[in-house]
Amino acid sequence: MTRIDDTFANLNGKAAFIAYVMAGDPDFDTSLEIVKGLPAAGVDVIELGLPFTDPMADGPAIQRAANRALEAGMTLNRTLELARRFREQDSTTPIVLMGYYNPIYSMGVPVFLEAAKEAGIDGLIVVDLPPEEDDELCIPANEAGLNFIRLATPTTDDKRLPAVLSNTSGFVYYVSITGITGAAEASAEAVAPEVARIKAQTDLPVCVGFGIKTPERAKAIASIADGSVVGSAIVSMIGAGESPADVLAFVKSLADGTHAA
């Protein structure tokens, strides 16, 4: 059992609220302050973005966040240090590192997995590694005790779905819209049959992200899924220069909406 497994097991019927922030945005200290405040704001699982120069699924808000973090000197090692600093005060809230394979490959998979475990990372979402490449990172991560969380999308048909679910652990992340993050609003009516289709083939929780920007939308999605994920709306507030207190107040409103479903 990982911290992610424990979290979903202890929600007592509530949906999970998962918040995404970019590590090091707009700088290390401000980012750490925000991340440290997420659990008290009601966040059940933290998605910590790994800054990367050439994203493939990120919309403009998250791309700008990555650029701000990189300009502030953020690296994979610094991202793990941020997680390590968070763990000094919180030993229970799961952290999922979300990003791309290139920085992990450059560090070396065995070295990375050891460092990630030591830093308190619980799971990985690596969007540019398909199931056909499971030997690269997914299987070694699972063997090291890290959950490897896969994305399913509206274009993941019944023929493809078993491959996506193979070796996936922790939860399944359903991308509610086609396209990049922050591009459109998610519709619970459209998402519900897709969540049901995935849940018919797995016992894992199914959480929905992309296109959730308000507490009302988070509540609607949480009513038909095991969790809602918000990233771009939070990152946009950070990018606008809002204070950590205001960012965390907004996060709390999203968490409250999700938990009220």
Tab-separated table of C-alpha atoms in Angstrom:
chain	number	residue	atom	x	y	z
A	1	MET	CA	0.000	0.000	0.000
A	2	THR	CA	1.317	3.416	-0.950
A	3	ARG	CA	0.284	6.789	0.454
A	4	ILE	CA	-1.920	7.155	-2.640
A	5	ASP	CA	-3.662	3.847	-1.935
A	6	ASP	CA	-4.134	4.813	1.713
A	7	THR	CA	-5.585	8.201	0.807
A	8	PHE	CA	-8.257	6.781	-1.482
A	9	ALA	CA	-9.046	4.016	1.006
A	10	ASN	CA	-9.649	6.564	3.771
A	11	LEU	CA	-11.855	9.048	1.904
A	12	ASN	CA	-15.012	7.386	3.262
A	13	GLY	CA	-17.002	7.802	0.078
A	14	LYS	CA	-15.843	11.319	-0.723
A	15	ALA	CA	-14.136	12.174	-3.983
A	16	ALA	CA	-10.483	13.157	-3.816
A	17	PHE	CA	-9.331	16.655	-4.656
A	18	ILE	CA	-6.027	16.700	-6.509
A	19	ALA	CA	-4.197	19.999	-7.034
A	20	TYR	CA	-1.434	20.551	-9.570
A	21	VAL	CA	1.262	23.162	-9.104
A	22	MET	CA	4.509	23.642	-10.990
A	23	ALA	CA	7.545	23.077	-8.791
A	24	GLY	CA	9.550	26.278	-8.426
A	25	ASP	CA	6.904	28.633	-9.814
A	26	PRO	CA	7.479	31.551	-9.509
A	27	ASP	CA	10.505	30.722	-7.345
A	28	PHE	CA	11.573	27.958	-4.977
A	29	ASP	CA	10.566	29.610	-1.703
A	30	THR	CA	7.137	30.810	-2.863
A	31	SER	CA	6.419	27.446	-4.451
A	32	LEU	CA	7.386	25.616	-1.265
A	33	GLU	CA	5.110	27.908	0.786
A	34	ILE	CA	2.180	27.111	-1.495
A	35	VAL	CA	2.863	23.372	-1.562
A	36	LYS	CA	3.163	23.278	2.229
A	37	GLY	CA	-0.242	24.971	2.477
A	38	LEU	CA	-2.096	22.601	0.147
A	39	PRO	CA	-3.060	19.889	2.685
A	40	ALA	CA	-4.633	22.433	5.066
A	41	ALA	CA	-6.562	23.815	2.080
A	42	GLY	CA	-8.175	20.405	1.606
A	43	VAL	CA	-5.923	18.872	-1.037
A	44	ASP	CA	-5.879	15.072	-0.848
A	45	VAL	CA	-3.150	14.437	-3.432
A	46	ILE	CA	-0.526	16.905	-4.673
A	47	GLU	CA	0.565	16.816	-8.298
A	48	LEU	CA	3.956	18.446	-8.507
A	49	GLY	CA	4.875	19.549	-12.003
A	50	LEU	CA	8.429	18.941	-13.180
A	51	PRO	CA	9.497	21.945	-15.299
A	52	PHE	CA	10.488	21.026	-18.843
A	53	THR	CA	11.394	23.091	-21.879
A	54	ASP	CA	9.403	21.189	-24.530
A	55	PRO	CA	5.998	20.050	-23.200
A	56	MET	CA	3.491	18.238	-25.404
A	57	ALA	CA	0.239	18.287	-23.393
A	58	ASP	CA	0.514	21.511	-21.428
A	59	GLY	CA	-1.513	24.574	-22.286
A	60	PRO	CA	-0.212	28.156	-22.186
A	61	ALA	CA	-0.725	28.648	-18.429
A	62	ILE	CA	1.352	25.614	-17.469
A	63	GLN	CA	3.929	26.307	-20.178
A	64	ARG	CA	4.414	29.795	-18.745
A	65	ALA	CA	4.683	28.304	-15.252
A	66	ALA	CA	7.404	25.934	-16.432
A	67	ASN	CA	9.281	28.800	-18.039
A	68	ARG	CA	9.081	30.874	-14.853
A	69	ALA	CA	10.363	27.933	-12.815
A	70	LEU	CA	13.199	27.193	-15.231
A	71	GLU	CA	14.225	30.848	-15.297
A	72	ALA	CA	14.300	30.755	-11.502
A	73	GLY	CA	16.780	27.880	-11.666
A	74	MET	CA	14.470	24.912	-11.112
A	75	THR	CA	15.821	21.486	-12.036
A	76	LEU	CA	14.841	17.889	-11.356
A	77	ASN	CA	17.149	17.829	-8.343
A	78	ARG	CA	15.644	21.062	-7.005
A	79	THR	CA	12.156	19.639	-7.547
A	80	LEU	CA	13.059	16.625	-5.444
A	81	GLU	CA	14.526	18.955	-2.831
A	82	LEU	CA	11.208	20.817	-2.707
A	83	ALA	CA	9.426	17.527	-2.070
A	84	ARG	CA	11.980	16.649	0.580
A	85	ARG	CA	11.402	19.971	2.346
A	86	PHE	CA	7.634	19.397	2.236
A	87	ARG	CA	8.102	15.982	3.827
A	88	GLU	CA	9.770	17.605	6.833
A	89	GLN	CA	6.295	18.677	7.984
A	90	ASP	CA	3.945	16.227	6.219
A	91	SER	CA	4.453	12.487	6.089
A	92	THR	CA	1.005	11.494	4.834
A	93	THR	CA	-0.146	13.614	1.862
A	94	PRO	CA	0.766	11.846	-1.412
A	95	ILE	CA	2.928	13.619	-3.967
A	96	VAL	CA	2.697	12.652	-7.626
A	97	LEU	CA	5.498	13.966	-9.817
A	98	MET	CA	4.080	14.893	-13.229
A	99	GLY	CA	6.216	15.668	-16.234
A	100	TYR	CA	8.199	14.299	-19.140
A	101	TYR	CA	10.763	11.557	-19.492
A	102	ASN	CA	13.785	13.516	-20.731
A	103	PRO	CA	14.983	14.871	-17.343
A	104	ILE	CA	14.473	11.441	-15.742
A	105	TYR	CA	16.335	9.707	-18.576
A	106	SER	CA	19.176	12.223	-18.280
A	107	MET	CA	19.529	11.527	-14.564
A	108	GLY	CA	19.288	7.781	-15.131
A	109	VAL	CA	16.263	5.729	-14.105
A	110	PRO	CA	17.840	3.818	-11.163
A	111	VAL	CA	19.360	6.998	-9.719
A	112	PHE	CA	16.109	8.905	-10.204
A	113	LEU	CA	13.928	6.240	-8.581
A	114	GLU	CA	16.173	6.035	-5.542
A	115	ALA	CA	16.219	9.837	-5.227
A	116	ALA	CA	12.457	10.123	-5.729
A	117	LYS	CA	11.740	7.556	-3.023
A	118	GLU	CA	14.143	9.275	-0.642
A	119	ALA	CA	12.469	12.630	-1.323
A	120	GLY	CA	9.020	11.267	-0.534
A	121	ILE	CA	7.549	11.020	-4.028
A	122	ASP	CA	4.691	8.495	-4.170
A	123	GLY	CA	3.751	8.306	-7.836
A	124	LEU	CA	4.682	9.351	-11.352
A	125	ILE	CA	2.755	10.669	-14.326
A	126	VAL	CA	5.063	10.719	-17.341
A	127	VAL	CA	2.913	11.715	-20.255
A	128	ASP	CA	5.286	10.897	-23.106
A	129	LEU	CA	5.894	7.244	-22.184
A	130	PRO	CA	3.200	4.999	-23.742
A	131	PRO	CA	2.466	1.482	-22.463
A	132	GLU	CA	4.731	0.052	-25.149
A	133	GLU	CA	7.642	1.639	-23.246
A	134	ASP	CA	6.733	0.235	-19.819
A	135	ASP	CA	10.152	-1.377	-19.415
A	136	GLU	CA	11.747	2.091	-19.513
A	137	LEU	CA	10.238	3.477	-16.312
A	138	CYS	CA	6.772	2.156	-15.444
A	139	ILE	CA	7.761	-1.336	-14.371
A	140	PRO	CA	10.953	-0.240	-12.568
A	141	ALA	CA	8.907	2.432	-10.750
A	142	ASN	CA	6.283	-0.080	-9.652
A	143	GLU	CA	9.005	-2.435	-8.471
A	144	ALA	CA	10.523	0.436	-6.456
A	145	GLY	CA	7.189	1.036	-4.725
A	146	LEU	CA	6.101	4.079	-6.726
A	147	ASN	CA	2.698	4.209	-8.382
A	148	PHE	CA	2.772	4.778	-12.129
A	149	ILE	CA	-0.374	6.651	-13.100
A	150	ARG	CA	-1.545	6.575	-16.690
A	151	LEU	CA	-3.686	8.995	-18.656
A	152	ALA	CA	-6.804	7.859	-20.511
A	153	THR	CA	-8.403	10.264	-22.974
A	154	PRO	CA	-11.607	10.592	-25.007
A	155	THR	CA	-9.758	8.918	-27.866
A	156	THR	CA	-8.761	5.869	-25.771
A	157	ASP	CA	-11.146	3.321	-27.251
A	158	ASP	CA	-12.028	-0.110	-25.862
A	159	LYS	CA	-9.285	-1.738	-27.907
A	160	ARG	CA	-6.610	0.558	-26.496
A	161	LEU	CA	-7.889	0.797	-22.916
A	162	PRO	CA	-6.491	-2.549	-21.630
A	163	ALA	CA	-2.989	-1.486	-22.667
A	164	VAL	CA	-3.411	1.836	-20.869
A	165	LEU	CA	-4.591	0.100	-17.710
A	166	SER	CA	-1.842	-2.515	-17.789
A	167	ASN	CA	0.759	-1.834	-15.067
A	168	THR	CA	-1.106	1.313	-13.998
A	169	SER	CA	-1.430	1.784	-10.244
A	170	GLY	CA	-2.622	4.390	-7.750
A	171	PHE	CA	-5.406	5.819	-9.893
A	172	VAL	CA	-6.323	6.390	-13.512
A	173	TYR	CA	-6.226	9.981	-14.701
A	174	TYR	CA	-9.007	10.598	-17.227
A	175	VAL	CA	-8.360	13.607	-19.463
A	176	SER	CA	-11.842	15.028	-19.956
A	177	ILE	CA	-11.194	16.961	-23.159
A	178	THR	CA	-9.153	16.508	-26.279
A	179	GLY	CA	-6.304	18.958	-26.612
A	180	ILE	CA	-4.082	20.771	-24.134
A	181	THR	CA	-4.605	21.719	-20.503
A	182	GLY	CA	-6.789	24.722	-19.765
A	183	ALA	CA	-8.305	24.770	-23.239
A	184	ALA	CA	-11.977	24.104	-22.487
A	185	GLU	CA	-14.379	23.295	-19.677
A	186	ALA	CA	-15.123	19.725	-18.688
A	187	SER	CA	-18.741	18.585	-18.866
A	188	ALA	CA	-19.904	16.058	-16.270
A	189	GLU	CA	-22.588	14.832	-18.675
A	190	ALA	CA	-19.997	14.022	-21.325
A	191	VAL	CA	-17.483	12.598	-18.872
A	192	ALA	CA	-19.809	10.286	-16.898
A	193	PRO	CA	-20.130	7.509	-19.529
A	194	GLU	CA	-16.358	7.532	-20.094
A	195	VAL	CA	-15.643	7.200	-16.382
A	196	ALA	CA	-18.120	4.328	-16.177
A	197	ARG	CA	-16.483	2.649	-19.179
A	198	ILE	CA	-13.052	2.819	-17.535
A	199	LYS	CA	-14.328	1.675	-14.136
A	200	ALA	CA	-15.868	-1.384	-15.794
A	201	GLN	CA	-12.325	-2.515	-16.627
A	202	THR	CA	-10.405	-1.586	-13.466
A	203	ASP	CA	-10.783	-1.443	-9.701
A	204	LEU	CA	-8.561	1.633	-9.534
A	205	PRO	CA	-10.056	5.041	-8.711
A	206	VAL	CA	-10.721	7.170	-11.782
A	207	CYS	CA	-9.966	10.876	-11.384
A	208	VAL	CA	-10.817	13.521	-13.946
A	209	GLY	CA	-8.710	16.502	-14.943
A	210	PHE	CA	-8.352	19.149	-17.663
A	211	GLY	CA	-11.051	21.800	-17.983
A	212	ILE	CA	-12.022	22.155	-14.291
A	213	LYS	CA	-11.796	25.804	-13.291
A	214	THR	CA	-14.438	26.495	-10.643
A	215	PRO	CA	-15.729	24.931	-7.397
A	216	GLU	CA	-19.046	24.254	-9.125
A	217	ARG	CA	-17.354	22.375	-11.958
A	218	ALA	CA	-15.162	20.474	-9.488
A	219	LYS	CA	-18.285	19.400	-7.596
A	220	ALA	CA	-20.035	18.296	-10.786
A	221	ILE	CA	-17.063	16.203	-11.897
A	222	ALA	CA	-16.600	14.737	-8.416
A	223	SER	CA	-20.208	13.566	-8.465
A	224	ILE	CA	-19.420	11.151	-11.310
A	225	ALA	CA	-15.752	10.299	-10.625
A	226	ASP	CA	-13.470	9.329	-7.758
A	227	GLY	CA	-11.685	12.652	-7.839
A	228	SER	CA	-11.242	15.965	-9.599
A	229	VAL	CA	-7.931	17.456	-10.675
A	230	VAL	CA	-7.295	21.185	-11.080
A	231	GLY	CA	-4.079	22.644	-12.440
A	232	SER	CA	-4.298	25.497	-14.932
A	233	ALA	CA	-6.707	27.583	-12.860
A	234	ILE	CA	-4.376	27.406	-9.855
A	235	VAL	CA	-1.238	27.984	-11.889
A	236	SER	CA	-2.857	31.003	-13.563
A	237	MET	CA	-3.374	32.639	-10.174
A	238	ILE	CA	0.270	32.066	-9.304
A	239	GLY	CA	1.273	33.497	-12.664
A	240	ALA	CA	-0.854	36.588	-12.042
A	241	GLY	CA	1.186	37.292	-8.927
A	242	GLU	CA	-1.537	36.462	-6.415
A	243	SER	CA	-0.287	35.917	-2.868
A	244	PRO	CA	0.133	32.374	-1.556
A	245	ALA	CA	-2.723	33.062	0.877
A	246	ASP	CA	-5.075	34.005	-1.970
A	247	VAL	CA	-3.967	31.018	-4.055
A	248	LEU	CA	-4.609	28.685	-1.134
A	249	ALA	CA	-8.015	30.264	-0.469
A	250	PHE	CA	-8.967	29.497	-4.080
A	251	VAL	CA	-7.642	25.953	-3.718
A	252	LYS	CA	-9.784	25.524	-0.601
A	253	SER	CA	-12.889	26.577	-2.526
A	254	LEU	CA	-12.131	23.923	-5.155
A	255	ALA	CA	-11.486	21.282	-2.497
A	256	ASP	CA	-14.703	22.189	-0.691
A	257	GLY	CA	-16.635	21.883	-3.949
A	258	THR	CA	-15.134	18.482	-4.659
A	259	HIS	CA	-15.766	17.153	-1.170
A	260	ALA	CA	-19.374	18.380	-1.222
A	261	ALA	CA	-20.248	16.170	-4.182
